[in-house]
Amino acid sequence: MNDMTQTNLQKDLKIVGTRPLRPDGADKVTGRALFGADKSLPNMLVGRVLRSPHAHAKIISIDTKAAEALPGVKAVITSKDFQDLPSEFVPAGEMMVNFKDMTRNIMAREKVLYEGHTVAAVAAINDAIAEEAMALIKVEYELLPHVMDVEEAEKPNAPLLHDDMITIGVEPAPKKPSNVAKRVEFGFGDLDKGFKEADLIIEKKFSTQPVHQGYIEPHACLASVSEDGQGELWVTTQGPFVVRNFCSKILGMSTSQIRVTASEIGGGFGGKTVIYLEPLALALSRKACRPVKMVMSRQEVLMASGPTSGAKIWVKIGVKKDGRITAGDAVLKFQAGAFQGSPIGPGAMCAFAPYEMTNVRVVGYDIVVNRPKVAAYRAPGGPISEYAVESVMDEIAQKLNLDPLELRLKNAAKEGTQAPYGPKLGPIGMIETLEAAKAHPHYSAPLGPNQGRGVASGFWFNIGGETCTSININEDGTVGLTLGTPDIGGSRASMAMMAAEELGVPMSTIRPIIGDTSSLGFNFLTGGSRVTFSSGMAVVESVREIIVELRKRAAQLWDVSIEKVEWVSGHARLVGSENPKSLSLRELAEAAGKTGGPIVGGASINATGAGPSLATHIVDVEVDPETGRTTVLRYTAIQDAGKAIHPSYVEGQMQGGAVQGIGWALNEEYVYDDNGKLLNPGFLDYRVPVCSDVPMIDTVIVEVPNPKHPYGVRGVGETPIVPPLAAVSNAVSRATNIRFNELPLSPPRVLAAIESR
Amino acid sequence: MSKKHISTVINGDAMEFLASPEQSLLDILRDELELTGSKEGCGTGDCGACSIMLDGRLVCSCLVLGVEADGKNIDTIEGMGNGSDMHPLQKKFLEHAALQCGICTPGILIAAKALLEKKPDPTEEEVRYWLAGNLCRCTGYDKIVRAVLDTAADMRAA
Ligand code: FES
Ligand code: FES
């Protein structure tokens, strides 16, 4: 069932929209909460990974004998311990994964394809012995030329990563293999006609660097497979069910043989939707018949997990004098890393999505290079393509002498607009966020010398997906709520709030937990900003179902038909009587034994109808002409949440996404040497924004309800990282009077541009 | 290499452990003493998730060797409350929703407490620079800074 009426959009809400304390809060401020690396088991071994020192090489041989013979070493694994898998695509978050690639990414087979690629793993009684064992593993490599950049990689004579890769999406199919995995195209209308109608055309190339999600908690897990083949996995992940399914496929175990329990998760942002250590820990544990714990170092996280794509982008936009867009064209080339699967699809779909387009085309290429395979990162693809379009929009505004918000208002997508990727949009908040930006005092505040103000908008779809929850009325009338989507930023609070609102009881009587994979049916992962939307829908449906059951129980006790019982403010009430009889949840729970046993319920849905969330950000910067350093002076993020269940956590998403975007725009980048080796695999040199780098991030929540959700929720987690890249770049461009088209806007780059002005 | 016998006082209790010469104090706390509230985000002194107090000084426990702790006083997140109630900073962090995933929170709380003990009336800028060694990737720092400033104001009024 997926047809929830908006019964709650208008009604007086008691709990939804307030700011209660989160149920898992005390554990998190006292150090009690257990994250991925915080759990241990008796008789546990430590697992370590031997990684490739080369960016691209053939594996000639691996000799593990000496390592295996070392006292204290209990298991050594290589690709020989994993079956090969055929090419098969399955969805993971907003991206697709392929099992042939996945098994090669978790453990290299024929070749290593990036520095840090796993070639073997060891389980030993302690770290020192594991370390010693790794040094004893002899790997013979034949070095191959490597390629790091998309424009180099697509050349006909470029080193080939996969000699069987034929570009998908090209008709007729190319005869020869290349590094171009896929071509996508979206759009409609007549571009030639559109550009002919234009009074001004701006065409420009952009480049962005790959950036890492930068979660503070490294990947970690603890696996235990017993002699009878039953496996347990404790892991920091956004999707325990997805991890279970990936691992069972890779290890040839049945789904029921692996029970996955999600630990508290120390940030993910998309990066914990895939697997790295998990199948290795399970395989080592299976071999050693002992529990195995594996934790990545920060260096391993940066070398071998994530990031999102670096890209080259070309954009051409034509406008009339009054600013109305007549045509938009773009070509995107995304780094996929070592295996296909960059977010080129969503990137291409989003590029012009904030606007009402009549003639539009976006072509995208997914290109493999000798870098770690990219993983989802918050609105995957969106920030990259929209950065380029929003930069051109700003230049158009400057050239036409139009206010950049007015230019956007003139072209804003609204309900009924055909999105560049096909469907007609439902109600969306693009206009509302632009109007809110215009009205915000920030927008009219004065600027000083060397200062500039940038604005940009952003679009992200959000997703729904398979979700189920269960609910129990405890013996004293309190409520247990079991969810299948890990809580990455306060979702237990918003689920408990919606349940309490529906049931008409105080939130404190509801205890939400995240269930393991054996306690619930399948749940798709936490990602795509889908949790408050989808799990929220499942929670509301479970509660509505259990209210029917509660009315039935009351009807039984009163010996009336269920139609005679209504549910009001946490009580069953006899309809119509002058002095209505009523039974509290507690009384019904206490009488459950007499009315048919425990009162339990649950819901299972495949949520559709997630509503796109739009945002507009305003940022003021000051650029130091002596050093090229950019300081962010003031920042305002405005976003349509549909409905903010817990406004503090909505604001938190907006603020966190904005600051990640500031890092992407100003600092973050990978530096590789000529041999394809990463020179900055640590937080000292891969510099994410620190507290003193940023100002307060003001927020304005706009609420244009999503008609498909009982409370109007859209999902808010991803959109906030879309606008900042262009907003910051536009601000720097206006502060310096130089149009920038490359990120990051690091001091040397900005200074060089200022000096050659 | 042989391990050394180390005596410390952790969160007010005398505690002894054996440390091998290369083991960090963070590893000792987490792996030997099961005090997993201090987190490892980097192991190189760059993230602050492992922040503790060592003889009243704010340090990254990943950069201290276990053997260096001999005879010293250690305070970790597990000892931040007074035994029956949370520290005002802990409460304010919850009130302000100053955490999302919460992995940075123990380190930030320890660092913020050290700041308020030194400087009960910090400016926003002082809070931002004091916490510059504690990375948070989730919150954008806004609510963290507000929670610290608000705690400081409350504690001064009390
Ligand atoms: S773990 Fe010690 S500073 Fe990061
Ligand atoms: S709350 Fe997640 S890193 Fe700070």
Coordinates of N, CA and C in Angstrom, one line a residue, chain A residues 21-22 25 28-31 33-35 37-38 212-214 216-218 265-267 269 298 377 488-489 648-649 651-653 655-656 659-660 668 683-684 688-692 694-697, chain B residues 30-31 36-37 39-42 46-47 49 77-78 86 90 93-97 99-106 109 124 127-129 131-132 135-143 145-146 149:
Chain A
L21 N 14.1 16.2 22.7 CA 15.5 15.6 22.8 C 15.4 14.2 22.0
R22 N 16.5 13.9 21.5 CA 16.5 12.6 20.7 C 16.7 11.4 21.7
G25 N 20.1 10.3 22.5 CA 21.0 11.4 22.9 C 22.0 11.1 24.0
K28 N 25.0 9.1 23.4 CA 25.9 9.7 22.4 C 26.8 10.8 23.1
V29 N 26.3 11.4 24.2 CA 27.1 12.5 24.8 C 27.9 11.9 26.0
T30 N 27.7 10.7 26.3 CA 28.4 10.1 27.5 C 29.4 9.0 27.0
G31 N 29.5 8.8 25.8 CA 30.5 7.8 25.3 C 30.0 6.4 25.3
A33 N 27.4 5.1 23.5 CA 27.0 4.6 22.2 C 28.1 3.8 21.5
L34 N 27.7 2.6 21.0 CA 28.7 1.7 20.4 C 28.7 1.9 18.8
F35 N 29.9 2.4 18.3 CA 30.1 2.5 16.9 C 30.8 1.3 16.3
A37 N 33.8 0.4 15.5 CA 35.0 -0.2 16.1 C 35.0 -0.4 17.6
D38 N 33.8 -0.2 18.2 CA 33.7 -0.2 19.6 C 33.3 -1.5 20.2
H212 N 36.1 13.4 -0.9 CA 35.7 12.3 -0.1 C 34.6 12.7 0.9
Q213 N 33.8 11.8 1.2 CA 32.6 12.0 2.1 C 33.2 12.5 3.5
G214 N 34.3 12.0 3.9 CA 35.0 12.5 5.0 C 34.3 12.2 6.4
I216 N 33.9 10.9 9.9 CA 34.9 10.9 10.9 C 35.2 9.5 11.4
E217 N 34.2 8.6 11.3 CA 34.4 7.2 11.7 C 34.8 6.4 10.5
P218 N 36.1 5.8 10.6 CA 36.5 5.0 9.5 C 35.6 3.7 9.4
I265 N 26.4 4.7 13.7 CA 27.2 5.0 12.5 C 27.7 6.5 12.6
G266 N 29.1 6.5 12.5 CA 29.7 7.8 12.6 C 29.9 8.6 11.3
G267 N 28.8 8.8 10.7 CA 28.8 9.5 9.4 C 28.9 8.6 8.3
F269 N 27.2 9.7 4.6 CA 27.0 10.6 3.5 C 27.0 9.9 2.2
R298 N 42.7 6.0 8.7 CA 42.3 7.1 7.9 C 42.9 7.1 6.5
Y377 N 28.0 10.1 -2.7 CA 28.2 11.2 -1.8 C 27.1 12.2 -1.9
I488 N 21.3 8.0 11.1 CA 22.6 8.6 10.8 C 22.6 10.1 11.2
G489 N 21.4 10.6 11.7 CA 21.4 12.0 12.1 C 20.2 12.4 12.8
S648 N 15.2 21.1 14.2 CA 16.6 21.2 14.6 C 17.4 20.3 13.7
Y649 N 16.9 19.1 13.4 CA 17.7 18.1 12.6 C 17.6 18.4 11.1
E651 N 17.6 21.6 10.1 CA 18.6 22.7 10.1 C 20.0 22.1 10.1
G652 N 20.2 21.1 10.9 CA 21.5 20.4 11.0 C 21.9 19.9 9.6
Q653 N 21.0 19.3 8.9 CA 21.3 18.7 7.6 C 21.7 19.9 6.7
Q655 N 22.9 22.8 7.5 CA 24.2 23.4 7.9 C 25.3 22.5 7.5
G656 N 25.2 21.2 7.8 CA 26.2 20.3 7.5 C 26.5 20.1 6.0
V659 N 28.4 23.2 4.7 CA 29.8 23.3 5.1 C 30.6 22.2 4.3
Q660 N 30.0 21.1 4.1 CA 30.7 20.1 3.2 C 30.9 20.7 1.8
E668 N 39.0 21.1 -0.6 CA 39.3 19.6 -0.7 C 39.7 19.2 -2.0
F683 N 43.9 13.8 7.2 CA 43.1 15.0 7.5 C 44.0 16.2 7.6
L684 N 45.3 16.1 7.7 CA 46.2 17.2 7.8 C 46.2 17.9 6.4
V688 N 39.4 19.1 5.4 CA 37.9 19.4 5.4 C 37.8 20.6 6.3
P689 N 36.6 21.4 6.1 CA 36.5 22.6 6.9 C 36.5 22.3 8.4
V690 N 37.3 23.2 9.1 CA 37.3 23.1 10.6 C 36.4 24.2 11.1
C691 N 36.2 24.2 12.4 CA 35.3 25.1 13.1 C 35.6 26.6 12.8
S692 N 36.9 26.9 12.8 CA 37.3 28.3 12.6 C 37.3 28.7 11.1
V694 N 34.6 28.5 9.2 CA 33.2 28.9 8.8 C 32.5 29.7 9.8
P695 N 31.5 30.5 9.3 CA 30.7 31.3 10.2 C 29.5 30.5 10.6
M696 N 28.6 31.1 11.4 CA 27.3 30.4 11.6 C 26.6 30.2 10.2
I697 N 25.8 29.2 10.1 CA 25.1 28.9 8.9 C 23.6 29.2 9.2
Chain B
R30 N 40.9 2.1 24.7 CA 39.8 1.5 24.0 C 39.9 -0.1 24.0
D31 N 41.1 -0.6 23.8 CA 41.3 -2.0 23.6 C 41.5 -2.7 24.9
T36 N 35.6 2.9 25.4 CA 35.5 3.1 24.0 C 34.8 4.4 23.6
G37 N 34.6 5.2 24.7 CA 34.0 6.6 24.4 C 34.9 7.5 23.6
K39 N 37.2 8.2 20.6 CA 37.2 7.6 19.3 C 38.4 7.8 18.5
E40 N 38.7 6.9 17.5 CA 39.8 7.1 16.6 C 39.3 7.5 15.3
G41 N 39.5 8.8 14.9 CA 39.1 9.2 13.6 C 40.3 9.2 12.6
C42 N 41.5 9.3 13.1 CA 42.7 9.5 12.2 C 43.9 8.8 12.8
D46 N 44.9 14.7 14.0 CA 44.2 15.7 13.1 C 42.7 15.9 13.3
C47 N 42.1 15.0 14.0 CA 40.6 15.1 14.1 C 40.1 15.3 15.5
A49 N 38.9 13.4 17.7 CA 37.9 12.5 18.3 C 38.4 11.7 19.5
I77 N 35.6 11.0 28.4 CA 34.2 11.3 28.3 C 33.4 10.5 29.3
E78 N 33.8 9.2 29.6 CA 33.0 8.4 30.5 C 32.9 9.0 31.9
M86 N 24.4 14.4 34.1 CA 25.3 14.8 33.0 C 25.9 16.2 33.3
Q90 N 27.0 18.5 28.2 CA 26.3 17.3 27.7 C 24.8 17.6 27.4
F93 N 24.3 20.1 24.6 CA 24.5 19.5 23.3 C 23.2 18.8 22.8
L94 N 22.6 18.2 23.8 CA 21.3 17.5 23.4 C 20.2 18.5 23.1
E95 N 20.1 19.5 23.9 CA 19.1 20.6 23.7 C 19.3 21.3 22.4
H96 N 20.5 21.6 22.0 CA 20.8 22.3 20.8 C 20.9 21.4 19.6
A97 N 20.7 20.1 19.7 CA 20.9 19.1 18.6 C 22.3 19.3 18.0
L99 N 24.7 17.5 17.8 CA 25.3 16.3 17.2 C 24.3 15.6 16.2
Q100 N 24.9 15.1 15.2 CA 24.1 14.2 14.3 C 24.5 12.8 14.5
C101 N 25.6 12.4 13.9 CA 26.0 11.0 14.1 C 26.6 10.8 15.5
G102 N 27.3 11.8 16.0 CA 27.8 11.7 17.4 C 29.2 11.1 17.6
I103 N 29.9 10.8 16.5 CA 31.2 10.2 16.6 C 32.2 11.3 17.1
C104 N 32.0 12.5 16.7 CA 32.9 13.6 17.1 C 32.6 14.1 18.5
T105 N 31.4 13.8 19.0 CA 30.8 14.4 20.2 C 31.7 14.2 21.5
P106 N 32.2 13.0 21.8 CA 33.0 12.9 23.0 C 34.2 13.8 23.0
L109 N 33.2 17.4 23.4 CA 32.7 17.8 24.7 C 33.9 17.9 25.7
E124 N 32.6 33.9 20.3 CA 32.3 32.9 19.3 C 33.7 32.5 18.6
V127 N 35.7 30.2 20.7 CA 35.2 28.8 20.7 C 35.6 28.2 19.3
R128 N 35.5 28.9 18.3 CA 35.8 28.3 16.9 C 37.3 28.0 16.8
Y129 N 38.2 28.8 17.3 CA 39.6 28.5 17.2 C 40.0 27.4 18.2
L131 N 38.1 24.9 19.1 CA 37.6 23.7 18.6 C 38.1 23.3 17.2
A132 N 39.1 24.1 16.7 CA 39.5 23.9 15.3 C 40.2 22.6 15.2
L135 N 37.4 17.8 14.4 CA 36.6 17.8 13.2 C 35.2 17.3 13.4
C136 N 34.2 17.9 12.8 CA 32.9 17.4 12.7 C 32.4 17.5 11.3
R137 N 32.0 16.4 10.7 CA 31.7 16.4 9.3 C 30.2 16.6 9.1
C138 N 29.4 16.4 10.2 CA 27.9 16.4 10.0 C 27.3 17.7 10.2
T139 N 27.7 18.5 11.2 CA 26.9 19.6 11.7 C 27.2 20.9 11.1
G140 N 28.3 21.1 10.5 CA 28.7 22.4 10.0 C 29.1 23.3 11.2
Y141 N 29.2 22.7 12.4 CA 29.7 23.4 13.6 C 28.7 24.4 14.2
D142 N 27.7 24.9 13.5 CA 26.9 25.9 14.0 C 26.3 25.6 15.3
K143 N 25.6 24.5 15.4 CA 24.9 24.1 16.7 C 25.9 23.8 17.8
V145 N 28.8 25.3 18.3 CA 29.3 26.6 18.8 C 28.2 27.2 19.7
R146 N 27.0 27.2 19.2 CA 25.9 27.7 20.0 C 25.7 27.0 21.3
L149 N 28.5 28.2 23.7 CA 28.3 29.6 24.2 C 27.1 29.6 25.2

